[in-house]
PDB file of C-alpha atoms in Angstrom:
ATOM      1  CA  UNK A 696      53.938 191.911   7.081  1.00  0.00           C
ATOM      2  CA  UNK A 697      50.973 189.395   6.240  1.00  0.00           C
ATOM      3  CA  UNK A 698      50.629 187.281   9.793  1.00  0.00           C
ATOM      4  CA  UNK A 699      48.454 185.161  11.704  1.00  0.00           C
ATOM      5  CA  UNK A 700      48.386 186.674  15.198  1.00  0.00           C
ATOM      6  CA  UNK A 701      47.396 184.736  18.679  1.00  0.00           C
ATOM      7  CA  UNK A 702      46.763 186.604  21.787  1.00  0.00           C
ATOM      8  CA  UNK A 703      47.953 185.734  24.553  1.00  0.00           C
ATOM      9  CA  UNK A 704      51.171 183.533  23.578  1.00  0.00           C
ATOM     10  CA  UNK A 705      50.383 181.919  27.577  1.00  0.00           C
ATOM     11  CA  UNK A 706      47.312 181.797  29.604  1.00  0.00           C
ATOM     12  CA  UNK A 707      46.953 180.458  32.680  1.00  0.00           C
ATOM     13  CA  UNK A 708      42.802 179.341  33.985  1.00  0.00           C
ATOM     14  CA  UNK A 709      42.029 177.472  36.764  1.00  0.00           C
ATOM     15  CA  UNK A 710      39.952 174.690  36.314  1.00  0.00           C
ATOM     16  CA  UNK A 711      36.433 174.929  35.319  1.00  0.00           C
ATOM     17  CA  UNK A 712      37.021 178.612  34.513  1.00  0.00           C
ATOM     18  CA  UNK A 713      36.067 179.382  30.851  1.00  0.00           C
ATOM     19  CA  UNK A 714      38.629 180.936  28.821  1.00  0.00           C
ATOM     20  CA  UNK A 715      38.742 182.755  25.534  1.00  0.00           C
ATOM     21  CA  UNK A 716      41.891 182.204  23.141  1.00  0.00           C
ATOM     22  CA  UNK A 717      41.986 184.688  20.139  1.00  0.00           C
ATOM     23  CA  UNK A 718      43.157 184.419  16.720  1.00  0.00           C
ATOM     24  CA  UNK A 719      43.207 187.511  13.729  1.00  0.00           C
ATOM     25  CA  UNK A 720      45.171 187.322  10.406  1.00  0.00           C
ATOM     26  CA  UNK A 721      46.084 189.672   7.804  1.00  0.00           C
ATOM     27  CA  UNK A 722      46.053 187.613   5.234  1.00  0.00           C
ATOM     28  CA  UNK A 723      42.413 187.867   4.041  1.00  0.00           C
ATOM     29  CA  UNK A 724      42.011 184.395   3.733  1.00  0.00           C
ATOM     30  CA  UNK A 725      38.607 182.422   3.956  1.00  0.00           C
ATOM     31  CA  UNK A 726      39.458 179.597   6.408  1.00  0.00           C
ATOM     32  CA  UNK A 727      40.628 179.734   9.662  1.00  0.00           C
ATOM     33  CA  UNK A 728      41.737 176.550  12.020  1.00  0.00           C
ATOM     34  CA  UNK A 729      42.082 175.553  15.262  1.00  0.00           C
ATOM     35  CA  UNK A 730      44.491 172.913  16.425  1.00  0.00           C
ATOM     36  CA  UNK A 731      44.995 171.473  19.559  1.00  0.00           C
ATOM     37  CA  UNK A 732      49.052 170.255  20.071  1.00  0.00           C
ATOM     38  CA  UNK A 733      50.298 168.120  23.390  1.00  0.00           C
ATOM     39  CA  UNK A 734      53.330 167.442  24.005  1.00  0.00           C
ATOM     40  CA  UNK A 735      55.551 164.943  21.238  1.00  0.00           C
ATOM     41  CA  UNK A 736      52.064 165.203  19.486  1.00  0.00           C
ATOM     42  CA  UNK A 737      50.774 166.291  15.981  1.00  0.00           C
ATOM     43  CA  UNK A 738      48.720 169.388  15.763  1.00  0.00           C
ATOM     44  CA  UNK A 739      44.735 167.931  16.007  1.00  0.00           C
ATOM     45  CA  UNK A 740      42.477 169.447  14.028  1.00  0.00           C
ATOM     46  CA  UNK A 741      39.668 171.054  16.232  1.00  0.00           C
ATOM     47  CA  UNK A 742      37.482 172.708  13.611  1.00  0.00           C
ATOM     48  CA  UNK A 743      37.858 175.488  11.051  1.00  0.00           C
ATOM     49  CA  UNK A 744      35.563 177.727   9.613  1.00  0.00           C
ATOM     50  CA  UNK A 745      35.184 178.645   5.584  1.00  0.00           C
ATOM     51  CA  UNK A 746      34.052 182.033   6.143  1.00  0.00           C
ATOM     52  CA  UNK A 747      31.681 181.674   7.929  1.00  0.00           C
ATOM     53  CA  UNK A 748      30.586 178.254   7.817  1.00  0.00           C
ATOM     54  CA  UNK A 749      31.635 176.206  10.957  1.00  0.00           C
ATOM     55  CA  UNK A 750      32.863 172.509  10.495  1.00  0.00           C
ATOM     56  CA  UNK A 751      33.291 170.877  13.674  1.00  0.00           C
ATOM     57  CA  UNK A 752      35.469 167.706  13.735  1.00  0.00           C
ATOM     58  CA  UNK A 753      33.122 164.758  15.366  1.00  0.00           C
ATOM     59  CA  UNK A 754      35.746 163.999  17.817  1.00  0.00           C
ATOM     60  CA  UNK A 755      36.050 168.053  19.298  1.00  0.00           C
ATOM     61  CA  UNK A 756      34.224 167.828  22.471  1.00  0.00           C
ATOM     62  CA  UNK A 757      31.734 170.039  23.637  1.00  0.00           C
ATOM     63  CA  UNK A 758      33.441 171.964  25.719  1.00  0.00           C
ATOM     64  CA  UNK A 759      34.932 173.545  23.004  1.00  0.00           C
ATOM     65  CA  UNK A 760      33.858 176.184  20.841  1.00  0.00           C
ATOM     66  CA  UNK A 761      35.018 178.849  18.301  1.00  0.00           C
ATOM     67  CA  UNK A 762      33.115 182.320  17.142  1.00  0.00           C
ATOM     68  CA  UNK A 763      34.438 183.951  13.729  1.00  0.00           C
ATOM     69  CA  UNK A 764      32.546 187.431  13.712  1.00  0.00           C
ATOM     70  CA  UNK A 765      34.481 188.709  11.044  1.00  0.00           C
ATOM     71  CA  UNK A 766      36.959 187.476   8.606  1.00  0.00           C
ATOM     72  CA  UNK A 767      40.253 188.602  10.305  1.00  0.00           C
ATOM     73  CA  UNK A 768      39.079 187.318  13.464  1.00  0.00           C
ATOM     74  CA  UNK A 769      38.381 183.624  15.482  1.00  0.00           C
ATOM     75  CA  UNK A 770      37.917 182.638  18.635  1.00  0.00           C
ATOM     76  CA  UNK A 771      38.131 179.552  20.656  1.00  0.00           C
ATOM     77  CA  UNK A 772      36.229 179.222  23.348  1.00  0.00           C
ATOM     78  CA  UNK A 773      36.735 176.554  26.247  1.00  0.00           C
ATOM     79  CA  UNK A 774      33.797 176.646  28.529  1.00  0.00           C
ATOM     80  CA  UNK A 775      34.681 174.281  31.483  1.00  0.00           C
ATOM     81  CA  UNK A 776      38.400 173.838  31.046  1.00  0.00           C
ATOM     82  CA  UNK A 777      39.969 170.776  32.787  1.00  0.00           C
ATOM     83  CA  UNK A 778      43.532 169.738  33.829  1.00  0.00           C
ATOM     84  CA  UNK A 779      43.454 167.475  30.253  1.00  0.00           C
ATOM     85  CA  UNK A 780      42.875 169.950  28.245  1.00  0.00           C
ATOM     86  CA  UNK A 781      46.111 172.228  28.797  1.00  0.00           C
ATOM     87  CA  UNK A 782      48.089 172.367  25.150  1.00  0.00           C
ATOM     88  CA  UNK A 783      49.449 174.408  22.809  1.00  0.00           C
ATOM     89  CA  UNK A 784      46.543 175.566  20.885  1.00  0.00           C
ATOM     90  CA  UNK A 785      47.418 176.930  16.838  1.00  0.00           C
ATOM     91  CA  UNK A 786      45.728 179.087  14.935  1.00  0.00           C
ATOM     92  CA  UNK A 787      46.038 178.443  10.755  1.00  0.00           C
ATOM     93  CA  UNK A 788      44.342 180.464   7.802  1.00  0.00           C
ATOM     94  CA  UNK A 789      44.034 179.076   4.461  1.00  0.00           C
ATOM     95  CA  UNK A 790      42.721 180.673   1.403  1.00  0.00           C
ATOM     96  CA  UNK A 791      41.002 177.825  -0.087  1.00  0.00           C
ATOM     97  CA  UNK A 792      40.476 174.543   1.462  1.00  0.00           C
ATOM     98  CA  UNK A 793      43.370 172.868  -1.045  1.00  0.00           C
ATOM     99  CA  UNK A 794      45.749 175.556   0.025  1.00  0.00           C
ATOM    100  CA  UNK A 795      48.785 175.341   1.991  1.00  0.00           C
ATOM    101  CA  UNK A 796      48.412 176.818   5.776  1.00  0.00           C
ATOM    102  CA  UNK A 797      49.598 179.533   7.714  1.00  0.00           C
ATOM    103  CA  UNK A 798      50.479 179.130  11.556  1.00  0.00           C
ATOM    104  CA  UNK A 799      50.377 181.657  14.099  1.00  0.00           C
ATOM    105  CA  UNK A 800      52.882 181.380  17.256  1.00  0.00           C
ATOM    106  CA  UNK A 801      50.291 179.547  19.164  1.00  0.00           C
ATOM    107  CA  UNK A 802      48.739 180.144  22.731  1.00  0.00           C
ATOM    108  CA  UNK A 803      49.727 177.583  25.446  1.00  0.00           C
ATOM    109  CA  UNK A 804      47.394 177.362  27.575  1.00  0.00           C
ATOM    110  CA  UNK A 805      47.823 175.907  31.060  1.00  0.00           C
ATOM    111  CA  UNK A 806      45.182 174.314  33.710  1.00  0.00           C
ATOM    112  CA  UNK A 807      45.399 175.005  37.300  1.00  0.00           C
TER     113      UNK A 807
ATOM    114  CA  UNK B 491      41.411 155.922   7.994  1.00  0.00           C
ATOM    115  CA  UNK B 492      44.088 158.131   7.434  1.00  0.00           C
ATOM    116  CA  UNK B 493      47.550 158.095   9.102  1.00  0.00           C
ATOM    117  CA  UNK B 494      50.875 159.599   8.500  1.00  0.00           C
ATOM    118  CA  UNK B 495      53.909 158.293  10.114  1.00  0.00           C
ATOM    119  CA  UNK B 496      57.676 159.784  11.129  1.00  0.00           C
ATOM    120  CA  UNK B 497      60.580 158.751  13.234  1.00  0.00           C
ATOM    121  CA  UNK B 498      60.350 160.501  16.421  1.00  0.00           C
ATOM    122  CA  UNK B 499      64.242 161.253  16.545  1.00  0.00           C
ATOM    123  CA  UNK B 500      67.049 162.117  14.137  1.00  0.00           C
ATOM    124  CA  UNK B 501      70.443 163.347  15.364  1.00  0.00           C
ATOM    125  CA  UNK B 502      73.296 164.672  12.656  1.00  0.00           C
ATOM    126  CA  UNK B 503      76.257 166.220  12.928  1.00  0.00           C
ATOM    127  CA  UNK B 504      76.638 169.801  11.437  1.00  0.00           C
ATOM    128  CA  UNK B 505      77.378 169.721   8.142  1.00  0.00           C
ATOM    129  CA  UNK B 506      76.366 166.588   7.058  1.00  0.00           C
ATOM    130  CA  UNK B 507      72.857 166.294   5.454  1.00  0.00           C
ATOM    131  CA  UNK B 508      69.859 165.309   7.391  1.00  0.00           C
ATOM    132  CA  UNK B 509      67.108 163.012   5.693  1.00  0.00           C
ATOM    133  CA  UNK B 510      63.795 162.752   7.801  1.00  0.00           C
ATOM    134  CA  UNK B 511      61.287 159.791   6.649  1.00  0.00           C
ATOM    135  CA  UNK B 512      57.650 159.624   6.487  1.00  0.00           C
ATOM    136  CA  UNK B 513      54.885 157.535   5.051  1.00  0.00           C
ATOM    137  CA  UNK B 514      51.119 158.143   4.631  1.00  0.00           C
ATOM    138  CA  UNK B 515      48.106 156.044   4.079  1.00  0.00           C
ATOM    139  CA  UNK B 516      45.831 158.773   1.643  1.00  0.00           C
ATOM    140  CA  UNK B 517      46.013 157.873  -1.551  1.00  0.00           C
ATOM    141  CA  UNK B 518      44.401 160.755  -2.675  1.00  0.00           C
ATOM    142  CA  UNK B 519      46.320 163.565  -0.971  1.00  0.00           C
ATOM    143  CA  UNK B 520      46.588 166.796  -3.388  1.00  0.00           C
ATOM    144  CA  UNK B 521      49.557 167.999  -1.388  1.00  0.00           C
ATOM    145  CA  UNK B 522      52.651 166.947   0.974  1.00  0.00           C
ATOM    146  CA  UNK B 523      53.929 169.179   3.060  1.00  0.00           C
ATOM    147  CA  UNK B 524      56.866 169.854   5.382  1.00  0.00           C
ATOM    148  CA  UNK B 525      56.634 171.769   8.598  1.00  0.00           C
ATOM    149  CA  UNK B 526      59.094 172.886  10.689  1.00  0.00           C
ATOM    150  CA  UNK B 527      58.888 173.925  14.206  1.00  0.00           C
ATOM    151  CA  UNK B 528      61.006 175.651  17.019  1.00  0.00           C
ATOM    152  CA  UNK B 529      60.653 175.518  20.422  1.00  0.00           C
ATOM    153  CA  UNK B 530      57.724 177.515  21.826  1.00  0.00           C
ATOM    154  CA  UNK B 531      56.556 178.507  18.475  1.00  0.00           C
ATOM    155  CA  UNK B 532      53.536 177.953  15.491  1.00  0.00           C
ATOM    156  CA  UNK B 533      54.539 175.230  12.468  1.00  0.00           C
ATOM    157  CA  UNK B 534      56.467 177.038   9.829  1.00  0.00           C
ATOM    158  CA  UNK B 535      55.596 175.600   6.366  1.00  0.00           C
ATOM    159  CA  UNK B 536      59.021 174.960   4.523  1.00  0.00           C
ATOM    160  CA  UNK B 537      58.023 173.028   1.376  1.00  0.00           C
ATOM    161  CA  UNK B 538      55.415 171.177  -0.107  1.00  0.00           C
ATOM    162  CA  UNK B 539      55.017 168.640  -3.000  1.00  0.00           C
ATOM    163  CA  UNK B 540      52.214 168.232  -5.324  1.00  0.00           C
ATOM    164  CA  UNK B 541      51.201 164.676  -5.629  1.00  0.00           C
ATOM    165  CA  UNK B 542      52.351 164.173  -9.263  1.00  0.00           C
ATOM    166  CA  UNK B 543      55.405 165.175  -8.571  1.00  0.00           C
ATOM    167  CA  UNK B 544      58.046 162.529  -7.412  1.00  0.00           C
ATOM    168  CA  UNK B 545      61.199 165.942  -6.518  1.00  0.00           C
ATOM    169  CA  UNK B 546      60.925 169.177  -5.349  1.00  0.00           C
ATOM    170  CA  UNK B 547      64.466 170.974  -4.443  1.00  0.00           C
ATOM    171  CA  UNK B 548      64.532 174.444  -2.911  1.00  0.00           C
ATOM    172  CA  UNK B 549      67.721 175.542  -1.408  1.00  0.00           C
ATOM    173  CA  UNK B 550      69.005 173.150   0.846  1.00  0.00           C
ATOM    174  CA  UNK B 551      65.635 171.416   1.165  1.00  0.00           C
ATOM    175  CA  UNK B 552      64.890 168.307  -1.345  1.00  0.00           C
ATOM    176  CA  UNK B 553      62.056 166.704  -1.201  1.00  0.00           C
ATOM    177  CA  UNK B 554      61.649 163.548  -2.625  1.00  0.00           C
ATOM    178  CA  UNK B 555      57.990 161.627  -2.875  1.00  0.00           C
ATOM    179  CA  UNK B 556      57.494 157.745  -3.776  1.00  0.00           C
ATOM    180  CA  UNK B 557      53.629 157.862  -4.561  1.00  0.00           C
ATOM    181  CA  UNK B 558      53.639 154.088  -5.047  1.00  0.00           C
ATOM    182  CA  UNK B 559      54.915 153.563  -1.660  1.00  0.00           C
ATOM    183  CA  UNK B 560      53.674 156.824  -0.060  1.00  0.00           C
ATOM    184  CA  UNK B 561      56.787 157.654   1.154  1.00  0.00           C
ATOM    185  CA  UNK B 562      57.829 161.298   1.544  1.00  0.00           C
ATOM    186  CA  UNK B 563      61.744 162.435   2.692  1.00  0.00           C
ATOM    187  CA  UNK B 564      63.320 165.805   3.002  1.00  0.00           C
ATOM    188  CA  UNK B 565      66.577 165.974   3.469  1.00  0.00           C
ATOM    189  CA  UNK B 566      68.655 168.720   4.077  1.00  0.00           C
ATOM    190  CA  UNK B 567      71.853 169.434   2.971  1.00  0.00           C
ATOM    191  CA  UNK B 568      74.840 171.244   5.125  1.00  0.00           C
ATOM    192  CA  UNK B 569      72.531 170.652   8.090  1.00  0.00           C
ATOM    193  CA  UNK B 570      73.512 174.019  10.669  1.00  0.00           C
ATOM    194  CA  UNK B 571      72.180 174.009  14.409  1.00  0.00           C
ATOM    195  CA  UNK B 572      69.672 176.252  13.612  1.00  0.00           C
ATOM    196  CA  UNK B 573      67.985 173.440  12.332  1.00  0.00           C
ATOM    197  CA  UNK B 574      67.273 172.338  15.078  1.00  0.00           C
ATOM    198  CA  UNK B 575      63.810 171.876  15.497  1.00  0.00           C
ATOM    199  CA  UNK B 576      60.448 169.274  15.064  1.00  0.00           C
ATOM    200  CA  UNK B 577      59.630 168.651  11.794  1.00  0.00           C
ATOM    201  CA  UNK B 578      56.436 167.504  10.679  1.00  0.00           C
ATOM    202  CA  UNK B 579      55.311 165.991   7.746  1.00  0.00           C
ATOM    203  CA  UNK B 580      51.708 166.489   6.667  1.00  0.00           C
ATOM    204  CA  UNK B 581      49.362 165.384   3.626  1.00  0.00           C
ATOM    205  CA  UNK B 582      46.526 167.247   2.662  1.00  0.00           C
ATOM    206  CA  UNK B 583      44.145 168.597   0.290  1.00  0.00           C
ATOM    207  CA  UNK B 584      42.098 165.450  -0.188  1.00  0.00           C
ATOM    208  CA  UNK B 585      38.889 163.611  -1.208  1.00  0.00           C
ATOM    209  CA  UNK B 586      38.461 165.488   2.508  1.00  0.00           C
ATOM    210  CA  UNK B 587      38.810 168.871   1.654  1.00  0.00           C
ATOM    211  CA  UNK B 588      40.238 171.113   4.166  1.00  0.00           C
ATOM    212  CA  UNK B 589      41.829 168.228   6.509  1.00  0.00           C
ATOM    213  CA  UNK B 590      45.548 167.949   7.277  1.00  0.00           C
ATOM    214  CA  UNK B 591      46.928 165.383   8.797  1.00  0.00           C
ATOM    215  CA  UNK B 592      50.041 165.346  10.423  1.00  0.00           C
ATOM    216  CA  UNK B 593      52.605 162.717  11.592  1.00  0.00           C
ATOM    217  CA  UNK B 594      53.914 163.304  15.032  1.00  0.00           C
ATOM    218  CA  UNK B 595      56.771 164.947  14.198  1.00  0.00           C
ATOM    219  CA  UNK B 596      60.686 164.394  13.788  1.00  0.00           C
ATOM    220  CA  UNK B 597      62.710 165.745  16.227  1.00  0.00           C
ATOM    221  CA  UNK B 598      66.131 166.970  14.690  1.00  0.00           C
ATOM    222  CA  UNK B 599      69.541 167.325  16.983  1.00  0.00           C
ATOM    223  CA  UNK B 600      72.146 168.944  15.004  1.00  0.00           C
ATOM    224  CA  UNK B 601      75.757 168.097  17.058  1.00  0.00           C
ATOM    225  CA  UNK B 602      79.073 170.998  16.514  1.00  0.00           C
TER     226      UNK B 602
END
């Protein structure tokens, strides 16, 4: 089946320790998401690449970043992690910007 | 700026129908979409509305849009305990492009 895959489904860092949180899909489509999701919270919008085109939301801090080498794959990158940062983090794929998105499982990521 | 608002909690008895809420400040949203989610897991897209369209029934799910008022419902009828879950509403494909915002989320308790 067609999917949106995110490996690991939990990770565990200690703080200040960078971490790597991957994404791939099946579905061939051009745009790929990451959200951020706390607890009792809607998903936030991190950034998103349109193939390869990276749009960065002005409120995604530095610390985080995202690599899409090819189209069935993102990353996101956190390169100093701290305790406010653990979350569920989502991974969505679109095929067009207009279109409806796909959600993978989700990583949760958690800050020692 | 944009906004999209839900009732945090919504508790039903099982078989009766379930009607979850939600407004939205974008005018210009393309789509409106329903999400559902279960504990531990990604968002699961279970409907979604164009903006000219004011009903949209699948199955159990109706989904009912006052554009005037921005106000978006799903209900759903013969709600079962596996329906328990968040549900969130979203609007997208705006004058924005690829944003989607989403409310907090709905959180549904379906009593035997």
């Amino acid at each position: 089946d067609a999917m949106v895959i995110q490996n690991p489904r939990y990770q565990v860092t200690q703080f200040g320790k960078p971490v790597t949180l991957s994404c791939s899909q099946t579905l061939n489509h051009n745009v790929m998401y990451w959200y951020q999701q706390k607890s009792s919270q809607a998903p936030k919008l991190l950034f998103h690449y349109y193939d390869k085109d990276f749009n960065n939301e002005a409120d995604t801090p530095d610390n985080f970043q995202s690599r899409r080498p090819n189209t069935s794959f993102c990353f996101l990158d956190i390169r100093s992690p701290g305790l406010g940062d653990a979350a569920m983090y989502l991974c969505a794929t679109s095929r067009g910007a207009l279109d409806e998105q796909y959600f993978g499982p989700g990583t949760r990521l958690t800050v020692t | 700026g944009e906004d999209v608002e839900q009732s945090l909690f919504l508790s039903v008895r099982e078989g009766d129908s379930s009607v979850i809420n939600c407004t939205y400040t974008d005018s210009s949203s393309t789509y409106l979409y329903w999400y559902k989610q279960e504990p531990g897991a990604g968002l699961q897209l279970l409907t979604y509305i164009f903006s000219n369209m004011d009903m949209k029934q699948d199955q159990r799910l109706t989904v009912l849009l006052n554009k005037k008022d921005k106000h978006l419902s799903l209900r759903i009828a013969d709600t079962q305990t596996g329906d328990s879950a968040i549900y969130f509403c979203a609007e997208g494909g705006n004058t924005g492009g690829f944003k989607t915002i989403f409310g907090a989320g709905t959180r549904l308790f379906v009593k035997a």
